[in-house]
PDB file of C-alpha atoms in Angstrom:
ATOM      1  CA  MET M1213      -8.592  16.567 -28.420  1.00  0.00           C
ATOM      2  CA  ILE M1214     -11.495  17.836 -26.567  1.00  0.00           C
ATOM      3  CA  PRO M1215     -12.206  16.346 -23.543  1.00  0.00           C
ATOM      4  CA  PRO M1216     -15.427  14.968 -22.767  1.00  0.00           C
ATOM      5  CA  PRO M1217     -18.195  16.816 -20.739  1.00  0.00           C
ATOM      6  CA  ASN M1218     -17.461  16.945 -16.789  1.00  0.00           C
ATOM      7  CA  ALA M1219     -13.874  15.684 -18.073  1.00  0.00           C
ATOM      8  CA  VAL M1220     -11.163  14.355 -15.248  1.00  0.00           C
ATOM      9  CA  GLN M1221      -8.393  16.828 -14.639  1.00  0.00           C
ATOM     10  CA  TRP M1222      -5.238  16.610 -12.549  1.00  0.00           C
ATOM     11  CA  THR M1223      -1.532  18.253 -12.703  1.00  0.00           C
ATOM     12  CA  SER M1224       0.746  16.180 -14.019  1.00  0.00           C
ATOM     13  CA  LYS M1225       3.598  14.946 -11.096  1.00  0.00           C
ATOM     14  CA  TYR M1226       5.984  13.414 -13.710  1.00  0.00           C
ATOM     15  CA  GLY M1227       7.429  14.330 -16.886  1.00  0.00           C
ATOM     16  CA  SER M1228       7.437  11.952 -20.130  1.00  0.00           C
ATOM     17  CA  VAL M1229       8.251  11.566 -24.026  1.00  0.00           C
ATOM     18  CA  ILE M1230       5.272  10.176 -25.557  1.00  0.00           C
ATOM     19  CA  ALA M1231       4.280   9.468 -28.950  1.00  0.00           C
ATOM     20  CA  SER M1232       0.452  10.461 -30.124  1.00  0.00           C
ATOM     21  CA  GLY M1233      -2.146   9.156 -32.338  1.00  0.00           C
ATOM     22  CA  TYR M1234      -4.039  11.155 -34.365  1.00  0.00           C
ATOM     23  CA  ASN M1235      -2.517  14.277 -32.543  1.00  0.00           C
ATOM     24  CA  LEU M1236      -5.625  13.300 -29.934  1.00  0.00           C
ATOM     25  CA  GLY M1237      -3.550  11.520 -27.430  1.00  0.00           C
ATOM     26  CA  THR M1238      -1.326   8.956 -26.035  1.00  0.00           C
ATOM     27  CA  ALA M1239      -0.242   6.137 -27.373  1.00  0.00           C
ATOM     28  CA  ASP M1240       2.625   5.154 -25.944  1.00  0.00           C
ATOM     29  CA  GLY M1241       5.248   6.368 -23.645  1.00  0.00           C
ATOM     30  CA  ILE M1242       7.895   6.763 -20.676  1.00  0.00           C
ATOM     31  CA  ASN M1243       7.759   8.953 -17.929  1.00  0.00           C
ATOM     32  CA  SER M1244      10.796  10.636 -15.736  1.00  0.00           C
ATOM     33  CA  LYS M1245      10.678   7.544 -13.344  1.00  0.00           C
ATOM     34  CA  GLY M1246      11.004   5.225 -16.098  1.00  0.00           C
ATOM     35  CA  LEU M1247       7.479   3.880 -16.194  1.00  0.00           C
ATOM     36  CA  THR M1248       5.952   2.922 -19.659  1.00  0.00           C
ATOM     37  CA  ALA M1249       2.923   2.799 -21.080  1.00  0.00           C
ATOM     38  CA  ASN M1250       1.760   1.086 -23.937  1.00  0.00           C
ATOM     39  CA  LEU M1251      -1.920   1.100 -25.677  1.00  0.00           C
ATOM     40  CA  LEU M1252      -3.402  -1.033 -28.484  1.00  0.00           C
ATOM     41  CA  TYR M1253      -6.606  -1.608 -30.382  1.00  0.00           C
ATOM     42  CA  LEU M1254      -8.932  -4.612 -28.414  1.00  0.00           C
ATOM     43  CA  SER M1255     -12.072  -4.575 -29.929  1.00  0.00           C
ATOM     44  CA  THR M1256     -14.271  -6.090 -27.392  1.00  0.00           C
ATOM     45  CA  ALA M1257     -13.112  -3.500 -24.622  1.00  0.00           C
ATOM     46  CA  ASP M1258     -16.368  -2.857 -22.845  1.00  0.00           C
ATOM     47  CA  TYR M1259     -16.277   0.807 -20.879  1.00  0.00           C
ATOM     48  CA  GLY M1260     -19.900   0.579 -19.196  1.00  0.00           C
ATOM     49  CA  LYS M1261     -22.675   2.586 -19.288  1.00  0.00           C
ATOM     50  CA  PRO M1262     -21.029   6.087 -17.621  1.00  0.00           C
ATOM     51  CA  GLN M1263     -22.524   6.948 -14.651  1.00  0.00           C
ATOM     52  CA  SER M1264     -23.428  10.466 -14.318  1.00  0.00           C
ATOM     53  CA  ASN M1265     -21.762  10.715 -10.673  1.00  0.00           C
ATOM     54  CA  ARG M1266     -18.738  10.738 -12.050  1.00  0.00           C
ATOM     55  CA  LYS M1267     -16.165  12.587 -13.521  1.00  0.00           C
ATOM     56  CA  ASN M1268     -15.463  11.072 -17.160  1.00  0.00           C
ATOM     57  CA  LEU M1269     -11.577  10.023 -18.562  1.00  0.00           C
ATOM     58  CA  SER M1270     -11.550   9.960 -22.653  1.00  0.00           C
ATOM     59  CA  VAL M1271      -9.728   6.243 -23.059  1.00  0.00           C
ATOM     60  CA  LEU M1272      -7.359   8.820 -25.072  1.00  0.00           C
ATOM     61  CA  ASN M1273      -6.102   9.941 -22.207  1.00  0.00           C
ATOM     62  CA  TRP M1274      -5.683   7.093 -20.672  1.00  0.00           C
ATOM     63  CA  ALA M1275      -2.337   6.104 -20.943  1.00  0.00           C
ATOM     64  CA  GLN M1276      -1.105  10.137 -20.096  1.00  0.00           C
ATOM     65  CA  PHE M1277      -3.007  10.152 -16.677  1.00  0.00           C
ATOM     66  CA  VAL M1278      -0.962   7.032 -15.928  1.00  0.00           C
ATOM     67  CA  LEU M1279       2.340   8.698 -16.659  1.00  0.00           C
ATOM     68  CA  ASP M1280       1.565  12.148 -15.196  1.00  0.00           C
ATOM     69  CA  ASN M1281       0.524  10.442 -11.919  1.00  0.00           C
ATOM     70  CA  TYR M1282       2.105   7.044 -11.315  1.00  0.00           C
ATOM     71  CA  ALA M1283       6.035   6.314 -10.357  1.00  0.00           C
ATOM     72  CA  THR M1284       5.644   2.572 -10.418  1.00  0.00           C
ATOM     73  CA  VAL M1285       3.122  -0.341 -11.913  1.00  0.00           C
ATOM     74  CA  ASN M1286       2.108  -1.141  -8.395  1.00  0.00           C
ATOM     75  CA  GLU M1287       1.122   2.416  -7.580  1.00  0.00           C
ATOM     76  CA  ALA M1288      -1.127   2.677 -10.811  1.00  0.00           C
ATOM     77  CA  VAL M1289      -2.446  -0.745 -10.224  1.00  0.00           C
ATOM     78  CA  ASN M1290      -3.451   0.341  -6.881  1.00  0.00           C
ATOM     79  CA  GLY M1291      -4.866   3.921  -8.079  1.00  0.00           C
ATOM     80  CA  LEU M1292      -6.253   2.721 -11.143  1.00  0.00           C
ATOM     81  CA  ASN M1293      -8.284   0.198  -8.382  1.00  0.00           C
ATOM     82  CA  GLU M1294      -9.666   3.187  -6.704  1.00  0.00           C
ATOM     83  CA  ALA M1295     -10.526   5.244  -9.587  1.00  0.00           C
ATOM     84  CA  GLN M1296     -13.850   6.236  -9.566  1.00  0.00           C
ATOM     85  CA  PHE M1297     -14.844   7.858 -13.094  1.00  0.00           C
ATOM     86  CA  ASN M1298     -16.464   6.387 -16.065  1.00  0.00           C
ATOM     87  CA  MET M1299     -13.848   5.897 -19.115  1.00  0.00           C
ATOM     88  CA  ILE M1300     -15.274   7.369 -22.470  1.00  0.00           C
ATOM     89  CA  ALA M1301     -14.461   6.008 -25.991  1.00  0.00           C
ATOM     90  CA  PRO M1302     -14.761   8.460 -28.477  1.00  0.00           C
ATOM     91  CA  GLU M1303     -14.461   7.853 -32.305  1.00  0.00           C
ATOM     92  CA  LEU M1304     -11.397   8.262 -33.848  1.00  0.00           C
ATOM     93  CA  PRO M1305     -10.808   9.792 -37.226  1.00  0.00           C
ATOM     94  CA  ASN M1306     -11.579   6.558 -39.285  1.00  0.00           C
ATOM     95  CA  GLY M1307     -14.707   5.948 -37.948  1.00  0.00           C
ATOM     96  CA  ALA M1308     -13.760   3.048 -35.632  1.00  0.00           C
ATOM     97  CA  SER M1309     -14.369   3.793 -31.656  1.00  0.00           C
ATOM     98  CA  ALA M1310     -11.250   3.718 -29.541  1.00  0.00           C
ATOM     99  CA  SER M1311     -11.638   0.413 -27.825  1.00  0.00           C
ATOM    100  CA  LEU M1312      -8.082   0.134 -26.235  1.00  0.00           C
ATOM    101  CA  HIS M1313      -6.344  -1.806 -23.576  1.00  0.00           C
ATOM    102  CA  LEU M1314      -3.108  -0.677 -21.209  1.00  0.00           C
ATOM    103  CA  ALA M1315       0.273  -2.674 -20.649  1.00  0.00           C
ATOM    104  CA  ILE M1316       2.623  -0.784 -18.479  1.00  0.00           C
ATOM    105  CA  THR M1317       6.015  -1.557 -17.553  1.00  0.00           C
ATOM    106  CA  ASP M1318       8.841  -0.068 -14.334  1.00  0.00           C
ATOM    107  CA  PRO M1319      12.468  -0.428 -13.983  1.00  0.00           C
ATOM    108  CA  SER M1320      11.952  -3.392 -11.453  1.00  0.00           C
ATOM    109  CA  GLY M1321      10.702  -5.521 -14.116  1.00  0.00           C
ATOM    110  CA  ASP M1322       6.857  -5.080 -12.788  1.00  0.00           C
ATOM    111  CA  ASN M1323       4.233  -5.228 -15.319  1.00  0.00           C
ATOM    112  CA  ALA M1324       0.311  -4.971 -15.557  1.00  0.00           C
ATOM    113  CA  VAL M1325      -2.536  -5.033 -18.292  1.00  0.00           C
ATOM    114  CA  PHE M1326      -5.616  -3.122 -17.824  1.00  0.00           C
ATOM    115  CA  GLU M1327      -8.462  -4.677 -19.878  1.00  0.00           C
ATOM    116  CA  HIS M1328     -12.267  -3.521 -19.400  1.00  0.00           C
ATOM    117  CA  ILE M1329     -14.442  -6.383 -20.207  1.00  0.00           C
ATOM    118  CA  ASN M1330     -18.063  -6.002 -19.805  1.00  0.00           C
ATOM    119  CA  GLY M1331     -18.255  -2.881 -18.050  1.00  0.00           C
ATOM    120  CA  LYS M1332     -15.433  -4.272 -15.693  1.00  0.00           C
ATOM    121  CA  LEU M1333     -11.723  -3.106 -15.245  1.00  0.00           C
ATOM    122  CA  VAL M1334      -9.826  -6.282 -14.877  1.00  0.00           C
ATOM    123  CA  ILE M1335      -6.582  -5.945 -14.162  1.00  0.00           C
ATOM    124  CA  HIS M1336      -2.952  -8.742 -15.027  1.00  0.00           C
ATOM    125  CA  HIS M1337      -0.450  -7.770 -12.080  1.00  0.00           C
ATOM    126  CA  GLY M1338       3.025  -9.557 -12.244  1.00  0.00           C
ATOM    127  CA  LYS M1339       6.428  -9.431 -13.307  1.00  0.00           C
ATOM    128  CA  ASP M1340       5.162 -12.599 -16.261  1.00  0.00           C
ATOM    129  CA  TYR M1341       3.430 -10.594 -17.518  1.00  0.00           C
ATOM    130  CA  LYS M1342       5.413  -9.506 -20.415  1.00  0.00           C
ATOM    131  CA  VAL M1343       3.511  -9.170 -23.434  1.00  0.00           C
ATOM    132  CA  MET M1344       0.458  -7.764 -25.063  1.00  0.00           C
ATOM    133  CA  THR M1345      -0.918  -7.884 -28.473  1.00  0.00           C
ATOM    134  CA  ASN M1346      -4.911  -6.740 -30.177  1.00  0.00           C
ATOM    135  CA  GLU M1347      -6.461  -9.512 -29.358  1.00  0.00           C
ATOM    136  CA  PRO M1348      -8.165 -11.816 -27.202  1.00  0.00           C
ATOM    137  CA  THR M1349      -8.684 -10.557 -24.039  1.00  0.00           C
ATOM    138  CA  TYR M1350      -5.545 -11.013 -21.913  1.00  0.00           C
ATOM    139  CA  ASP M1351      -7.086 -14.261 -20.230  1.00  0.00           C
ATOM    140  CA  LYS M1352      -7.549 -15.960 -23.624  1.00  0.00           C
ATOM    141  CA  GLN M1353      -4.113 -14.781 -24.464  1.00  0.00           C
ATOM    142  CA  LEU M1354      -2.405 -16.409 -21.795  1.00  0.00           C
ATOM    143  CA  ALA M1355      -4.242 -19.477 -22.300  1.00  0.00           C
ATOM    144  CA  LEU M1356      -2.917 -19.384 -25.846  1.00  0.00           C
ATOM    145  CA  THR M1357       1.296 -19.908 -24.375  1.00  0.00           C
ATOM    146  CA  ASP M1358       0.318 -23.303 -22.440  1.00  0.00           C
ATOM    147  CA  TYR M1359      -0.538 -24.768 -25.547  1.00  0.00           C
ATOM    148  CA  TRP M1360       2.703 -23.696 -27.487  1.00  0.00           C
ATOM    149  CA  LYS M1361       5.026 -23.926 -24.658  1.00  0.00           C
ATOM    150  CA  ARG M1362       4.742 -27.649 -24.907  1.00  0.00           C
ATOM    151  CA  LEU M1363       5.548 -27.455 -28.413  1.00  0.00           C
ATOM    152  CA  ASN M1364       8.558 -25.963 -27.215  1.00  0.00           C
ATOM    153  CA  GLY M1365       9.268 -23.786 -30.584  1.00  0.00           C
ATOM    154  CA  GLN M1366       9.079 -26.871 -32.577  1.00  0.00           C
ATOM    155  CA  PHE M1367       7.030 -24.597 -34.747  1.00  0.00           C
ATOM    156  CA  LEU M1368       5.349 -21.063 -34.495  1.00  0.00           C
ATOM    157  CA  PRO M1369       2.098 -19.712 -36.008  1.00  0.00           C
ATOM    158  CA  GLY M1370       2.497 -17.476 -38.536  1.00  0.00           C
ATOM    159  CA  THR M1371      -0.294 -14.821 -39.624  1.00  0.00           C
ATOM    160  CA  GLY M1372      -0.621 -11.636 -39.105  1.00  0.00           C
ATOM    161  CA  GLU M1373      -3.446 -12.685 -36.605  1.00  0.00           C
ATOM    162  CA  PRO M1374      -2.831 -10.930 -33.232  1.00  0.00           C
ATOM    163  CA  ASP M1375      -3.211 -14.161 -30.964  1.00  0.00           C
ATOM    164  CA  ASP M1376      -0.460 -15.871 -33.543  1.00  0.00           C
ATOM    165  CA  ARG M1377       1.913 -12.590 -32.920  1.00  0.00           C
ATOM    166  CA  PHE M1378       0.995 -13.261 -29.287  1.00  0.00           C
ATOM    167  CA  VAL M1379       2.877 -16.715 -29.270  1.00  0.00           C
ATOM    168  CA  ARG M1380       5.593 -15.345 -31.713  1.00  0.00           C
ATOM    169  CA  THR M1381       6.607 -12.285 -29.546  1.00  0.00           C
ATOM    170  CA  SER M1382       6.282 -14.274 -26.431  1.00  0.00           C
ATOM    171  CA  TYR M1383       8.715 -17.651 -27.133  1.00  0.00           C
ATOM    172  CA  TYR M1384      11.178 -15.050 -28.884  1.00  0.00           C
ATOM    173  CA  LEU M1385      11.404 -13.249 -25.780  1.00  0.00           C
ATOM    174  CA  ASN M1386      11.655 -16.222 -23.688  1.00  0.00           C
ATOM    175  CA  THR M1387      14.854 -17.528 -25.702  1.00  0.00           C
ATOM    176  CA  ALA M1388      16.515 -14.040 -26.325  1.00  0.00           C
ATOM    177  CA  PRO M1389      19.874 -13.962 -25.010  1.00  0.00           C
ATOM    178  CA  ASN M1390      20.479 -11.804 -21.255  1.00  0.00           C
ATOM    179  CA  THR M1391      22.847  -9.058 -21.720  1.00  0.00           C
ATOM    180  CA  SER M1392      23.565  -5.530 -20.072  1.00  0.00           C
ATOM    181  CA  ASP M1393      24.901  -4.074 -23.522  1.00  0.00           C
ATOM    182  CA  VAL M1394      22.146  -1.042 -23.986  1.00  0.00           C
ATOM    183  CA  GLN M1395      22.771  -1.111 -27.708  1.00  0.00           C
ATOM    184  CA  GLN M1396      22.228  -5.112 -28.115  1.00  0.00           C
ATOM    185  CA  ALA M1397      19.414  -5.252 -26.139  1.00  0.00           C
ATOM    186  CA  ALA M1398      17.275  -2.403 -27.703  1.00  0.00           C
ATOM    187  CA  SER M1399      18.401  -4.273 -31.177  1.00  0.00           C
ATOM    188  CA  ILE M1400      17.225  -7.549 -29.942  1.00  0.00           C
ATOM    189  CA  VAL M1401      13.717  -6.270 -28.870  1.00  0.00           C
ATOM    190  CA  PHE M1402      13.582  -4.545 -32.270  1.00  0.00           C
ATOM    191  CA  SER M1403      14.703  -7.346 -33.996  1.00  0.00           C
ATOM    192  CA  ILE M1404      11.460  -9.894 -32.230  1.00  0.00           C
ATOM    193  CA  ILE M1405       8.927  -6.569 -32.593  1.00  0.00           C
ATOM    194  CA  ARG M1406       9.868  -6.106 -36.461  1.00  0.00           C
ATOM    195  CA  ASN M1407       9.229 -10.129 -36.847  1.00  0.00           C
ATOM    196  CA  VAL M1408       5.521  -9.620 -35.333  1.00  0.00           C
ATOM    197  CA  SER M1409       4.799  -6.860 -37.184  1.00  0.00           C
ATOM    198  CA  VAL M1410       1.696  -6.345 -39.688  1.00  0.00           C
ATOM    199  CA  PRO M1411       3.932  -4.871 -43.239  1.00  0.00           C
ATOM    200  CA  ILE M1412       2.607  -1.730 -45.089  1.00  0.00           C
ATOM    201  CA  GLY M1413      -0.165  -2.247 -46.723  1.00  0.00           C
ATOM    202  CA  GLN M1414      -1.358  -5.475 -45.146  1.00  0.00           C
ATOM    203  CA  ASN M1415      -4.714  -4.368 -43.785  1.00  0.00           C
ATOM    204  CA  THR M1416      -7.366  -6.623 -43.648  1.00  0.00           C
ATOM    205  CA  PRO M1417     -10.986  -5.317 -44.761  1.00  0.00           C
ATOM    206  CA  GLY M1418     -13.460  -5.330 -41.332  1.00  0.00           C
ATOM    207  CA  LYS M1419     -10.086  -6.576 -38.967  1.00  0.00           C
ATOM    208  CA  PRO M1420      -8.563  -3.150 -37.583  1.00  0.00           C
ATOM    209  CA  ASN M1421      -6.710  -5.765 -35.212  1.00  0.00           C
ATOM    210  CA  VAL M1422      -4.950  -6.682 -38.092  1.00  0.00           C
ATOM    211  CA  SER M1423      -3.493  -3.792 -39.981  1.00  0.00           C
ATOM    212  CA  SER M1424      -0.025  -2.214 -40.966  1.00  0.00           C
ATOM    213  CA  THR M1425       2.305  -1.547 -37.851  1.00  0.00           C
ATOM    214  CA  LEU M1426       2.768   2.301 -37.867  1.00  0.00           C
ATOM    215  CA  TRP M1427       5.779   2.444 -35.455  1.00  0.00           C
ATOM    216  CA  ARG M1428       8.190   0.317 -33.225  1.00  0.00           C
ATOM    217  CA  CYS M1429       9.000   1.770 -29.853  1.00  0.00           C
ATOM    218  CA  VAL M1430      11.914   0.225 -27.248  1.00  0.00           C
ATOM    219  CA  ALA M1431      12.201   2.122 -23.531  1.00  0.00           C
ATOM    220  CA  ASP M1432      15.511   1.493 -21.277  1.00  0.00           C
ATOM    221  CA  LEU M1433      14.274   2.210 -18.123  1.00  0.00           C
ATOM    222  CA  LYS M1434      17.458   1.828 -16.221  1.00  0.00           C
ATOM    223  CA  HIS M1435      18.807   4.497 -18.407  1.00  0.00           C
ATOM    224  CA  GLU M1436      15.832   6.515 -19.368  1.00  0.00           C
ATOM    225  CA  ILE M1437      16.542   6.346 -22.806  1.00  0.00           C
ATOM    226  CA  TYR M1438      13.343   5.569 -25.212  1.00  0.00           C
ATOM    227  CA  PHE M1439      13.892   4.232 -29.302  1.00  0.00           C
ATOM    228  CA  PHE M1440      11.470   4.936 -31.907  1.00  0.00           C
ATOM    229  CA  GLU M1441      11.320   3.553 -35.218  1.00  0.00           C
ATOM    230  CA  SER M1442       8.536   4.527 -38.051  1.00  0.00           C
ATOM    231  CA  ALA M1443       7.638   2.224 -39.910  1.00  0.00           C
ATOM    232  CA  ASN M1444       7.719   4.465 -43.101  1.00  0.00           C
ATOM    233  CA  ARG M1445      11.163   5.733 -41.598  1.00  0.00           C
ATOM    234  CA  PRO M1446      14.423   3.508 -43.113  1.00  0.00           C
ATOM    235  CA  ASN M1447      15.952   4.499 -39.495  1.00  0.00           C
ATOM    236  CA  VAL M1448      15.602   4.133 -35.638  1.00  0.00           C
ATOM    237  CA  PHE M1449      16.174   7.371 -33.530  1.00  0.00           C
ATOM    238  CA  TRP M1450      15.963   7.893 -30.019  1.00  0.00           C
ATOM    239  CA  ILE M1451      16.137  10.103 -26.851  1.00  0.00           C
ATOM    240  CA  ASP M1452      17.886  10.581 -23.334  1.00  0.00           C
ATOM    241  CA  LEU M1453      15.060  12.032 -21.254  1.00  0.00           C
ATOM    242  CA  GLN M1454      17.917  13.278 -18.756  1.00  0.00           C
ATOM    243  CA  LYS M1455      18.805  15.882 -21.929  1.00  0.00           C
ATOM    244  CA  LEU M1456      14.973  17.219 -21.704  1.00  0.00           C
ATOM    245  CA  ASP M1457      13.555  19.669 -18.996  1.00  0.00           C
ATOM    246  CA  LEU M1458      10.989  17.138 -17.129  1.00  0.00           C
ATOM    247  CA  SER M1459      10.569  19.503 -14.619  1.00  0.00           C
ATOM    248  CA  LYS M1460       7.567  21.436 -13.833  1.00  0.00           C
ATOM    249  CA  ASN M1461       8.807  24.751 -15.225  1.00  0.00           C
ATOM    250  CA  GLY M1462       9.700  22.593 -18.689  1.00  0.00           C
ATOM    251  CA  LYS M1463       7.608  23.641 -21.488  1.00  0.00           C
ATOM    252  CA  VAL M1464       5.898  21.757 -23.578  1.00  0.00           C
ATOM    253  CA  MET M1465       7.903  20.530 -26.417  1.00  0.00           C
ATOM    254  CA  ARG M1466       7.533  18.414 -29.707  1.00  0.00           C
ATOM    255  CA  LEU M1467       9.469  16.256 -32.675  1.00  0.00           C
ATOM    256  CA  PRO M1468       8.319  17.832 -35.890  1.00  0.00           C
ATOM    257  CA  LEU M1469       7.518  14.202 -38.248  1.00  0.00           C
ATOM    258  CA  SER M1470       4.376  15.280 -40.265  1.00  0.00           C
ATOM    259  CA  ASN M1471       6.562  16.978 -42.831  1.00  0.00           C
ATOM    260  CA  ASN M1472       8.621  13.406 -43.743  1.00  0.00           C
ATOM    261  CA  GLN M1473      11.652  14.369 -41.449  1.00  0.00           C
ATOM    262  CA  ILE M1474      13.938  11.548 -41.133  1.00  0.00           C
ATOM    263  CA  TYR M1475      16.176  11.616 -37.929  1.00  0.00           C
ATOM    264  CA  THR M1476      19.087   9.586 -36.710  1.00  0.00           C
ATOM    265  CA  GLY M1477      20.754   9.321 -33.573  1.00  0.00           C
ATOM    266  CA  GLU M1478      20.030  10.858 -30.019  1.00  0.00           C
ATOM    267  CA  VAL M1479      17.471  13.652 -30.817  1.00  0.00           C
ATOM    268  CA  SER M1480      16.583  15.828 -27.780  1.00  0.00           C
ATOM    269  CA  LYS M1481      17.992  19.252 -29.347  1.00  0.00           C
ATOM    270  CA  SER M1482      15.531  18.619 -32.200  1.00  0.00           C
ATOM    271  CA  PHE M1483      12.375  19.108 -30.161  1.00  0.00           C
ATOM    272  CA  VAL M1484      10.610  22.800 -30.441  1.00  0.00           C
ATOM    273  CA  GLU M1485       8.425  24.406 -28.468  1.00  0.00           C
ATOM    274  CA  ASP M1486       4.903  23.202 -29.207  1.00  0.00           C
ATOM    275  CA  LYS M1487       2.162  26.285 -29.055  1.00  0.00           C
ATOM    276  CA  ALA M1488      -1.082  24.150 -29.473  1.00  0.00           C
ATOM    277  CA  PRO M1489      -3.809  24.990 -26.448  1.00  0.00           C
ATOM    278  CA  TYR M1490      -3.844  21.928 -24.101  1.00  0.00           C
TER     279      TYR M1490
END
């Protein structure tokens, strides 16, 4: 993507595997330290008026900035708290503004959610913050759970609205069995995500926060395995990060997906060198 004028520049400390939205920026990913980052649409995001004395970071590069620079959630919280740059929200190819919020997790189980509200960065940091959906702002999402916890699963909201999906995800995650079996754990998480996904073709005009789910990803932080499922493919595949060269001498690689390729199992050998300029 074309960076904004006076863009923030950095040298990556860590390698990563990412899923790109529109081939413009990082939407989801995991780095070589097991830190994961996930962006979601948030219509009320407000990054404030850019200050002329600061450099600019596109929100489409926000997740990649975190994956490249931080090994833990705590490092990212401290780093972004102190960061002195403007967040820039470019227009997406579909005409919508890139209004986004960010969730991150590390192998210790620590989590954080970052949102820009009324021009200010708001951070929710702690191991209890396990679920994030599109809307509303995270403080209101947390307030929703207080009501539904009292019902203790007697019934759950079933619409595709993001606040309903937040409630269902929270309930199913809290009642899911704990297991050390990686295959079973990944399957449990995928089953929860599928339950709260919006089916293909179920788009609500004027409500981009109720749009078809395009992909689902699950990260095994302990073993550094990144699972991926495209909504328009009939299968799951995964990448073992330890089978990739994520060192400073490693090449930029891409897994081709644009020609309806179908992958299954571990696919590290299917990556090809990406010749695109960066």
